[in-house]
């Protein structure tokens, strides 16, 4: 069974001439903001103002980027980066900071390590349900939304973000066919497997035991390292009940509680910044009876991403950029936790 380790995303390059004044032009990807784009190409974020000035006619509200559009980077030569291979393009030589992760799918399999903020950290990521169990199901117009598909897409996006910061990551539930998907409606399937390669059991208790056994076996392998586990789910409540992202931990795990609080604090700050007109009501509490919280050896955080039956919450899952934002914000909270370990 293939491990999901760190990253490989140096894009294919093609040279183009731009006369005497030449600068690097790059295509914005799903989930990119200006800071992410600058860091990915080795440019100091102190050049933010220059970037905005160069691209002032090509930015959205609050200087947001448009996916697929080309942006000029300050202080670089005339190399044009593109996510689309062309006849003259040659692949960049793989370096120690670059890896290929097929589990992420063709579009996202090349991942570049942007920095070492999480170097030395090991994370176990578990998306809820899977295989014969779709979890909670919500109606979205004529479509059905399955918890396991949307939880998986946020989880695998989170895995990629953690790897970009140098972490070692294990996806405990895997679907080799899906990868990271940019569709609004994610097709339901039953082909997810456990990290061990075994089919996910029909028995709920056995399913949970399978994933916990994989985590604990890997935890023993990485004995002495900084290790954490996160399990991502989507709740099901009354259609009228709009809920914010909330977090559970084990009542006797100070490290689990600290990780949950750091991610929660990040979400609070992000909402205050991006949606100051609304209050963020997500909570942190202990729920030690949850199987994966109770029996996983690494400090664990169980995350509920929203209500799959509520119209407002559904936008949090159905829009790909929102799924990426969830992954980004969770990752930022994880970085904060690791920085203050």
mmCIF file of C-alpha atoms in Angstrom:
data_model
loop_
_atom_site.group_PDB
_atom_site.id
_atom_site.type_symbol
_atom_site.label_atom_id
_atom_site.label_comp_id
_atom_site.label_asym_id
_atom_site.label_seq_id
_atom_site.Cartn_x
_atom_site.Cartn_y
_atom_site.Cartn_z
ATOM 1 C CA UNK A 1 0.000 0.000 0.000
ATOM 2 C CA UNK A 2 1.471 3.339 -0.966
ATOM 3 C CA UNK A 3 2.187 5.905 1.714
ATOM 4 C CA UNK A 4 1.223 9.471 1.096
ATOM 5 C CA UNK A 5 4.455 11.282 1.853
ATOM 6 C CA UNK A 6 5.605 14.695 0.966
ATOM 7 C CA UNK A 7 5.300 16.795 -2.100
ATOM 8 C CA UNK A 8 5.971 17.306 -5.748
ATOM 9 C CA UNK A 9 4.496 20.175 -7.563
ATOM 10 C CA UNK A 10 7.050 22.045 -9.586
ATOM 11 C CA UNK A 11 5.021 22.896 -12.636
ATOM 12 C CA UNK A 12 6.088 22.305 -16.218
ATOM 13 C CA UNK A 13 7.805 25.400 -17.557
ATOM 14 C CA UNK A 14 7.832 26.884 -21.024
ATOM 15 C CA UNK A 15 9.995 29.832 -22.069
ATOM 16 C CA UNK A 16 8.464 32.836 -23.756
ATOM 17 C CA UNK A 17 10.033 36.182 -24.704
ATOM 18 C CA UNK A 18 8.564 39.443 -23.504
ATOM 19 C CA UNK A 19 11.034 42.016 -24.957
ATOM 20 C CA UNK A 20 13.250 44.091 -22.715
ATOM 21 C CA UNK A 21 10.950 44.064 -19.658
ATOM 22 C CA UNK A 22 10.539 40.417 -18.566
ATOM 23 C CA UNK A 23 8.886 38.980 -15.507
ATOM 24 C CA UNK A 24 7.635 35.622 -14.308
ATOM 25 C CA UNK A 25 3.983 34.961 -15.069
ATOM 26 C CA UNK A 26 2.234 32.170 -13.194
ATOM 27 C CA UNK A 27 -1.225 30.649 -13.207
ATOM 28 C CA UNK A 28 -3.260 30.796 -9.993
ATOM 29 C CA UNK A 29 -4.377 27.387 -8.742
ATOM 30 C CA UNK A 30 -7.341 26.257 -6.686
ATOM 31 C CA UNK A 31 -7.005 27.617 -3.120
ATOM 32 C CA UNK A 32 -4.295 30.155 -3.956
ATOM 33 C CA UNK A 33 -4.060 33.521 -2.284
ATOM 34 C CA UNK A 34 -1.331 36.084 -2.942
ATOM 35 C CA UNK A 35 0.833 34.897 -0.020
ATOM 36 C CA UNK A 36 0.600 31.256 -1.111
ATOM 37 C CA UNK A 37 1.479 32.149 -4.690
ATOM 38 C CA UNK A 38 4.492 34.239 -3.661
ATOM 39 C CA UNK A 39 5.844 31.627 -1.262
ATOM 40 C CA UNK A 40 5.443 28.817 -3.797
ATOM 41 C CA UNK A 41 7.719 30.648 -6.208
ATOM 42 C CA UNK A 42 10.325 31.678 -3.637
ATOM 43 C CA UNK A 43 9.341 35.351 -3.420
ATOM 44 C CA UNK A 44 9.258 37.223 -0.126
ATOM 45 C CA UNK A 45 5.819 38.266 1.051
ATOM 46 C CA UNK A 46 7.342 41.695 1.698
ATOM 47 C CA UNK A 47 6.805 42.209 -2.043
ATOM 48 C CA UNK A 48 3.033 42.001 -1.606
ATOM 49 C CA UNK A 49 2.477 45.670 -2.514
ATOM 50 C CA UNK A 50 4.544 45.322 -5.667
ATOM 51 C CA UNK A 51 2.539 42.238 -6.678
ATOM 52 C CA UNK A 52 -0.743 44.087 -6.159
ATOM 53 C CA UNK A 53 0.500 47.049 -8.196
ATOM 54 C CA UNK A 54 1.600 44.783 -11.062
ATOM 55 C CA UNK A 55 -1.732 42.943 -11.100
ATOM 56 C CA UNK A 56 -4.187 45.608 -9.920
ATOM 57 C CA UNK A 57 -6.461 45.138 -12.938
ATOM 58 C CA UNK A 58 -6.562 41.356 -12.517
ATOM 59 C CA UNK A 59 -7.588 40.979 -8.853
ATOM 60 C CA UNK A 60 -10.935 40.270 -7.250
ATOM 61 C CA UNK A 61 -12.526 41.585 -4.072
ATOM 62 C CA UNK A 62 -10.014 42.085 -1.217
ATOM 63 C CA UNK A 63 -7.192 41.378 -3.694
ATOM 64 C CA UNK A 64 -8.290 37.786 -4.232
ATOM 65 C CA UNK A 65 -6.968 35.721 -7.145
ATOM 66 C CA UNK A 66 -8.982 34.152 -9.952
ATOM 67 C CA UNK A 67 -8.282 30.454 -10.520
ATOM 68 C CA UNK A 68 -6.786 29.863 -13.961
ATOM 69 C CA UNK A 69 -5.739 33.460 -14.551
ATOM 70 C CA UNK A 70 -2.094 34.417 -15.125
ATOM 71 C CA UNK A 71 -0.365 36.786 -12.705
ATOM 72 C CA UNK A 72 2.937 38.661 -12.875
ATOM 73 C CA UNK A 73 5.444 37.985 -10.100
ATOM 74 C CA UNK A 74 7.809 40.787 -9.075
ATOM 75 C CA UNK A 75 11.564 40.582 -9.448
ATOM 76 C CA UNK A 76 11.812 37.474 -11.658
ATOM 77 C CA UNK A 77 12.971 36.653 -15.203
ATOM 78 C CA UNK A 78 10.783 35.778 -18.196
ATOM 79 C CA UNK A 79 9.946 32.170 -17.365
ATOM 80 C CA UNK A 80 6.265 31.421 -17.815
ATOM 81 C CA UNK A 81 4.821 28.733 -15.549
ATOM 82 C CA UNK A 82 1.787 26.811 -16.754
ATOM 83 C CA UNK A 83 -0.239 23.936 -15.357
ATOM 84 C CA UNK A 84 -0.723 22.714 -18.939
ATOM 85 C CA UNK A 85 2.092 20.856 -20.668
ATOM 86 C CA UNK A 86 2.991 22.099 -24.138
ATOM 87 C CA UNK A 87 5.003 20.443 -26.874
ATOM 88 C CA UNK A 88 8.220 22.292 -26.002
ATOM 89 C CA UNK A 89 7.859 21.949 -22.248
ATOM 90 C CA UNK A 90 10.396 19.956 -20.260
ATOM 91 C CA UNK A 91 9.796 18.697 -16.729
ATOM 92 C CA UNK A 92 11.835 20.226 -13.949
ATOM 93 C CA UNK A 93 14.359 17.878 -12.368
ATOM 94 C CA UNK A 94 12.922 16.387 -9.201
ATOM 95 C CA UNK A 95 14.596 17.674 -6.057
ATOM 96 C CA UNK A 96 14.531 16.690 -2.403
ATOM 97 C CA UNK A 97 11.721 19.224 -1.996
ATOM 98 C CA UNK A 98 9.505 17.727 -4.652
ATOM 99 C CA UNK A 99 7.476 14.510 -4.802
ATOM 100 C CA UNK A 100 4.783 12.849 -6.812
ATOM 101 C CA UNK A 101 1.718 11.619 -4.923
ATOM 102 C CA UNK A 102 -0.622 9.713 -7.295
ATOM 103 C CA UNK A 103 -3.291 9.475 -4.599
ATOM 104 C CA UNK A 104 -3.964 13.183 -5.144
ATOM 105 C CA UNK A 105 -4.987 12.631 -8.775
ATOM 106 C CA UNK A 106 -3.389 13.794 -12.018
ATOM 107 C CA UNK A 107 -4.046 17.508 -11.510
ATOM 108 C CA UNK A 108 -2.614 17.689 -8.005
ATOM 109 C CA UNK A 109 -0.113 14.818 -7.802
ATOM 110 C CA UNK A 110 2.944 17.076 -8.093
ATOM 111 C CA UNK A 111 3.507 18.759 -4.750
ATOM 112 C CA UNK A 112 6.263 21.189 -3.823
ATOM 113 C CA UNK A 113 7.481 21.648 -0.252
ATOM 114 C CA UNK A 114 7.103 25.388 0.384
ATOM 115 C CA UNK A 115 8.786 25.477 3.801
ATOM 116 C CA UNK A 116 9.721 23.347 6.821
ATOM 117 C CA UNK A 117 7.116 24.634 9.266
ATOM 118 C CA UNK A 118 5.953 21.080 10.011
ATOM 119 C CA UNK A 119 9.219 19.213 9.520
ATOM 120 C CA UNK A 120 9.442 16.355 12.025
ATOM 121 C CA UNK A 121 5.681 16.192 12.582
ATOM 122 C CA UNK A 122 3.628 13.090 11.701
ATOM 123 C CA UNK A 123 -0.107 13.317 11.020
ATOM 124 C CA UNK A 124 -2.733 10.612 10.606
ATOM 125 C CA UNK A 125 -5.790 11.817 8.694
ATOM 126 C CA UNK A 126 -9.052 9.880 8.758
ATOM 127 C CA UNK A 127 -12.038 10.868 6.657
ATOM 128 C CA UNK A 128 -15.286 9.626 8.169
ATOM 129 C CA UNK A 129 -17.144 6.527 6.984
ATOM 130 C CA UNK A 130 -16.299 5.241 3.464
ATOM 131 C CA UNK A 131 -16.606 1.958 1.598
ATOM 132 C CA UNK A 132 -20.040 0.454 2.274
ATOM 133 C CA UNK A 133 -20.963 3.342 4.604
ATOM 134 C CA UNK A 134 -21.634 6.770 2.999
ATOM 135 C CA UNK A 135 -22.331 8.348 6.368
ATOM 136 C CA UNK A 136 -24.838 11.188 6.504
ATOM 137 C CA UNK A 137 -26.645 12.011 3.249
ATOM 138 C CA UNK A 138 -28.168 15.370 2.337
ATOM 139 C CA UNK A 139 -30.372 16.501 -0.550
ATOM 140 C CA UNK A 140 -29.065 19.279 -2.806
ATOM 141 C CA UNK A 141 -31.685 19.937 -5.471
ATOM 142 C CA UNK A 142 -31.944 16.660 -7.420
ATOM 143 C CA UNK A 143 -28.623 15.418 -6.042
ATOM 144 C CA UNK A 144 -27.596 13.490 -2.942
ATOM 145 C CA UNK A 145 -24.519 14.595 -1.013
ATOM 146 C CA UNK A 146 -22.670 11.831 0.842
ATOM 147 C CA UNK A 147 -20.683 12.667 3.961
ATOM 148 C CA UNK A 148 -17.835 10.285 3.127
ATOM 149 C CA UNK A 149 -17.164 11.885 -0.290
ATOM 150 C CA UNK A 150 -17.003 15.467 0.962
ATOM 151 C CA UNK A 151 -15.124 14.620 4.161
ATOM 152 C CA UNK A 152 -12.623 12.704 2.019
ATOM 153 C CA UNK A 153 -12.073 15.626 -0.351
ATOM 154 C CA UNK A 154 -11.385 18.059 2.497
ATOM 155 C CA UNK A 155 -9.128 15.479 4.175
ATOM 156 C CA UNK A 156 -7.016 14.785 1.092
ATOM 157 C CA UNK A 157 -6.685 18.528 0.436
ATOM 158 C CA UNK A 158 -5.503 18.894 4.031
ATOM 159 C CA UNK A 159 -2.961 16.106 3.479
ATOM 160 C CA UNK A 160 -1.501 17.980 0.525
ATOM 161 C CA UNK A 161 -1.313 21.265 2.445
ATOM 162 C CA UNK A 162 0.459 19.600 5.378
ATOM 163 C CA UNK A 163 2.995 18.074 2.983
ATOM 164 C CA UNK A 164 3.662 21.476 1.454
ATOM 165 C CA UNK A 165 4.902 22.474 4.901
ATOM 166 C CA UNK A 166 7.199 19.459 5.319
ATOM 167 C CA UNK A 167 5.019 17.113 7.395
ATOM 168 C CA UNK A 168 4.847 13.347 7.122
ATOM 169 C CA UNK A 169 1.218 12.443 6.439
ATOM 170 C CA UNK A 170 -0.732 9.193 6.353
ATOM 171 C CA UNK A 171 -4.166 9.029 4.717
ATOM 172 C CA UNK A 172 -5.823 6.233 6.670
ATOM 173 C CA UNK A 173 -8.804 6.004 4.300
ATOM 174 C CA UNK A 174 -7.804 6.034 0.628
ATOM 175 C CA UNK A 175 -9.536 6.127 -2.756
ATOM 176 C CA UNK A 176 -7.045 5.749 -5.593
ATOM 177 C CA UNK A 177 -9.615 6.647 -8.246
ATOM 178 C CA UNK A 178 -10.916 9.910 -6.809
ATOM 179 C CA UNK A 179 -7.911 12.091 -5.982
ATOM 180 C CA UNK A 180 -8.650 15.746 -5.219
ATOM 181 C CA UNK A 181 -11.833 16.694 -7.080
ATOM 182 C CA UNK A 182 -12.962 20.137 -8.214
ATOM 183 C CA UNK A 183 -16.547 19.116 -8.960
ATOM 184 C CA UNK A 184 -19.474 20.561 -7.050
ATOM 185 C CA UNK A 185 -21.334 17.255 -6.935
ATOM 186 C CA UNK A 186 -19.062 14.414 -5.828
ATOM 187 C CA UNK A 187 -20.214 11.034 -7.098
ATOM 188 C CA UNK A 188 -20.867 8.419 -4.444
ATOM 189 C CA UNK A 189 -18.862 5.213 -4.657
ATOM 190 C CA UNK A 190 -17.836 2.352 -2.401
ATOM 191 C CA UNK A 191 -14.224 1.778 -3.419
ATOM 192 C CA UNK A 192 -12.441 3.446 -0.503
ATOM 193 C CA UNK A 193 -10.077 1.141 1.370
ATOM 194 C CA UNK A 194 -8.260 1.170 4.673
ATOM 195 C CA UNK A 195 -4.578 2.157 4.806
ATOM 196 C CA UNK A 196 -3.668 -1.527 5.160
ATOM 197 C CA UNK A 197 -5.243 -2.150 1.740
ATOM 198 C CA UNK A 198 -8.089 -4.144 3.241
ATOM 199 C CA UNK A 199 -11.668 -3.465 2.209
ATOM 200 C CA UNK A 200 -13.593 -1.355 4.692
ATOM 201 C CA UNK A 201 -15.714 -3.672 6.829
ATOM 202 C CA UNK A 202 -19.515 -3.801 6.754
ATOM 203 C CA UNK A 203 -19.468 -3.800 10.563
ATOM 204 C CA UNK A 204 -19.259 -0.321 12.096
ATOM 205 C CA UNK A 205 -17.180 -1.448 15.060
ATOM 206 C CA UNK A 206 -14.846 -3.414 12.809
ATOM 207 C CA UNK A 207 -14.492 -0.409 10.476
ATOM 208 C CA UNK A 208 -13.424 1.784 13.363
ATOM 209 C CA UNK A 209 -11.123 -0.933 14.714
ATOM 210 C CA UNK A 210 -9.435 -1.248 11.295
ATOM 211 C CA UNK A 211 -8.482 2.413 11.126
ATOM 212 C CA UNK A 212 -7.446 2.629 14.772
ATOM 213 C CA UNK A 213 -5.230 -0.455 14.378
ATOM 214 C CA UNK A 214 -3.511 1.129 11.374
ATOM 215 C CA UNK A 215 -2.947 4.377 13.261
ATOM 216 C CA UNK A 216 -1.589 2.684 16.369
ATOM 217 C CA UNK A 217 0.742 0.466 14.342
ATOM 218 C CA UNK A 218 2.177 3.493 12.555
ATOM 219 C CA UNK A 219 2.338 5.403 15.830
ATOM 220 C CA UNK A 220 4.615 2.698 17.268
ATOM 221 C CA UNK A 221 6.801 2.914 14.162
ATOM 222 C CA UNK A 222 7.284 6.661 14.716
ATOM 223 C CA UNK A 223 7.862 6.352 18.458
ATOM 224 C CA UNK A 224 9.435 9.511 19.855
ATOM 225 C CA UNK A 225 8.186 11.778 17.055
ATOM 226 C CA UNK A 226 5.578 14.521 17.378
ATOM 227 C CA UNK A 227 2.378 12.752 16.234
ATOM 228 C CA UNK A 228 -1.265 13.815 15.939
ATOM 229 C CA UNK A 229 -4.445 12.323 14.487
ATOM 230 C CA UNK A 230 -7.393 14.182 12.948
ATOM 231 C CA UNK A 231 -10.716 12.633 11.967
ATOM 232 C CA UNK A 232 -12.964 14.715 9.679
ATOM 233 C CA UNK A 233 -16.743 14.286 9.503
ATOM 234 C CA UNK A 234 -19.885 16.111 8.391
ATOM 235 C CA UNK A 235 -22.847 16.135 10.750
ATOM 236 C CA UNK A 236 -26.532 15.581 9.979
ATOM 237 C CA UNK A 237 -29.166 17.653 11.776
ATOM 238 C CA UNK A 238 -32.441 19.399 11.048
ATOM 239 C CA UNK A 239 -32.419 21.159 7.678
ATOM 240 C CA UNK A 240 -32.951 24.477 9.478
ATOM 241 C CA UNK A 241 -29.923 23.993 11.729
ATOM 242 C CA UNK A 242 -26.903 25.932 10.454
ATOM 243 C CA UNK A 243 -23.781 24.987 12.434
ATOM 244 C CA UNK A 244 -20.168 26.079 12.427
ATOM 245 C CA UNK A 245 -17.130 23.804 12.416
ATOM 246 C CA UNK A 246 -16.663 22.294 15.877
ATOM 247 C CA UNK A 247 -14.137 20.036 17.563
ATOM 248 C CA UNK A 248 -13.969 17.098 19.990
ATOM 249 C CA UNK A 249 -10.994 15.746 21.962
ATOM 250 C CA UNK A 250 -10.408 13.201 24.716
ATOM 251 C CA UNK A 251 -11.047 14.591 28.190
ATOM 252 C CA UNK A 252 -7.664 13.308 29.433
ATOM 253 C CA UNK A 253 -5.628 14.488 26.459
ATOM 254 C CA UNK A 254 -4.112 17.916 27.038
ATOM 255 C CA UNK A 255 -2.315 17.726 23.689
ATOM 256 C CA UNK A 256 -5.531 16.831 21.873
ATOM 257 C CA UNK A 257 -7.338 19.689 23.577
ATOM 258 C CA UNK A 258 -4.542 22.118 22.693
ATOM 259 C CA UNK A 259 -4.622 21.096 19.019
ATOM 260 C CA UNK A 260 -8.416 21.493 18.918
ATOM 261 C CA UNK A 261 -8.185 24.915 20.560
ATOM 262 C CA UNK A 262 -5.505 26.102 18.147
ATOM 263 C CA UNK A 263 -7.554 25.100 15.101
ATOM 264 C CA UNK A 264 -10.686 26.599 16.668
ATOM 265 C CA UNK A 265 -8.827 29.857 17.347
ATOM 266 C CA UNK A 266 -7.662 29.944 13.726
ATOM 267 C CA UNK A 267 -11.244 29.554 12.476
ATOM 268 C CA UNK A 268 -12.411 32.310 14.816
ATOM 269 C CA UNK A 269 -9.717 34.667 13.516
ATOM 270 C CA UNK A 270 -10.405 33.777 9.882
ATOM 271 C CA UNK A 271 -14.127 34.462 10.242
ATOM 272 C CA UNK A 272 -13.425 37.740 12.048
ATOM 273 C CA UNK A 273 -11.216 38.754 9.142
ATOM 274 C CA UNK A 274 -13.198 37.470 6.163
ATOM 275 C CA UNK A 275 -16.768 37.692 7.491
ATOM 276 C CA UNK A 276 -16.678 40.306 10.288
ATOM 277 C CA UNK A 277 -20.455 40.757 10.111
ATOM 278 C CA UNK A 278 -21.110 37.264 11.490
ATOM 279 C CA UNK A 279 -20.226 35.477 14.706
ATOM 280 C CA UNK A 280 -18.363 32.175 14.631
ATOM 281 C CA UNK A 281 -20.096 29.742 16.979
ATOM 282 C CA UNK A 282 -17.845 26.698 16.629
ATOM 283 C CA UNK A 283 -16.945 24.993 19.893
ATOM 284 C CA UNK A 284 -14.280 22.808 21.485
ATOM 285 C CA UNK A 285 -15.398 20.089 23.905
ATOM 286 C CA UNK A 286 -14.448 16.603 25.022
ATOM 287 C CA UNK A 287 -16.231 13.511 23.793
ATOM 288 C CA UNK A 288 -14.129 10.637 25.004
ATOM 289 C CA UNK A 289 -16.662 7.962 24.061
ATOM 290 C CA UNK A 290 -16.024 8.330 20.305
ATOM 291 C CA UNK A 291 -14.194 5.161 19.257
ATOM 292 C CA UNK A 292 -11.351 6.806 17.337
ATOM 293 C CA UNK A 293 -10.910 9.414 20.078
ATOM 294 C CA UNK A 294 -10.909 6.806 22.828
ATOM 295 C CA UNK A 295 -8.621 4.193 21.296
ATOM 296 C CA UNK A 296 -6.168 6.059 19.020
ATOM 297 C CA UNK A 297 -2.757 6.412 20.654
ATOM 298 C CA UNK A 298 -1.747 9.801 19.212
ATOM 299 C CA UNK A 299 -3.517 12.903 20.565
ATOM 300 C CA UNK A 300 -6.690 13.130 18.494
ATOM 301 C CA UNK A 301 -9.078 15.804 17.269
ATOM 302 C CA UNK A 302 -12.464 14.867 15.825
ATOM 303 C CA UNK A 303 -13.801 17.616 13.536
ATOM 304 C CA UNK A 304 -17.392 18.156 12.407
ATOM 305 C CA UNK A 305 -17.368 20.410 9.344
ATOM 306 C CA UNK A 306 -21.067 21.364 9.321
ATOM 307 C CA UNK A 307 -24.588 20.090 8.684
ATOM 308 C CA UNK A 308 -24.942 18.257 5.379
ATOM 309 C CA UNK A 309 -28.709 18.899 5.318
ATOM 310 C CA UNK A 310 -28.575 22.681 5.769
ATOM 311 C CA UNK A 311 -28.536 24.943 2.673
ATOM 312 C CA UNK A 312 -25.934 27.359 4.051
ATOM 313 C CA UNK A 313 -23.649 24.610 5.313
ATOM 314 C CA UNK A 314 -23.926 22.767 2.004
ATOM 315 C CA UNK A 315 -22.192 25.703 0.298
ATOM 316 C CA UNK A 316 -19.249 25.001 2.595
ATOM 317 C CA UNK A 317 -18.900 21.587 0.945
ATOM 318 C CA UNK A 318 -20.311 21.873 -2.563
ATOM 319 C CA UNK A 319 -18.072 24.771 -3.666
ATOM 320 C CA UNK A 320 -14.527 23.404 -4.259
ATOM 321 C CA UNK A 321 -12.870 26.662 -3.157
ATOM 322 C CA UNK A 322 -14.675 26.368 0.169
ATOM 323 C CA UNK A 323 -13.436 22.805 0.649
ATOM 324 C CA UNK A 324 -9.921 24.068 -0.020
ATOM 325 C CA UNK A 325 -10.428 26.933 2.431
ATOM 326 C CA UNK A 326 -11.470 24.430 5.121
ATOM 327 C CA UNK A 327 -8.284 22.454 4.491
ATOM 328 C CA UNK A 328 -6.172 25.620 4.500
ATOM 329 C CA UNK A 329 -7.633 26.894 7.760
ATOM 330 C CA UNK A 330 -7.267 23.549 9.515
ATOM 331 C CA UNK A 331 -3.671 23.438 8.306
ATOM 332 C CA UNK A 332 -3.006 26.950 9.631
ATOM 333 C CA UNK A 333 -4.333 25.875 13.033
ATOM 334 C CA UNK A 334 -2.115 22.785 12.954
ATOM 335 C CA UNK A 335 0.921 24.935 12.171
ATOM 336 C CA UNK A 336 0.058 27.200 15.094
ATOM 337 C CA UNK A 337 -0.184 24.175 17.374
ATOM 338 C CA UNK A 338 3.138 22.748 16.189
ATOM 339 C CA UNK A 339 4.882 26.110 16.516
ATOM 340 C CA UNK A 340 3.802 26.286 20.160
ATOM 341 C CA UNK A 341 4.457 22.647 21.049
#
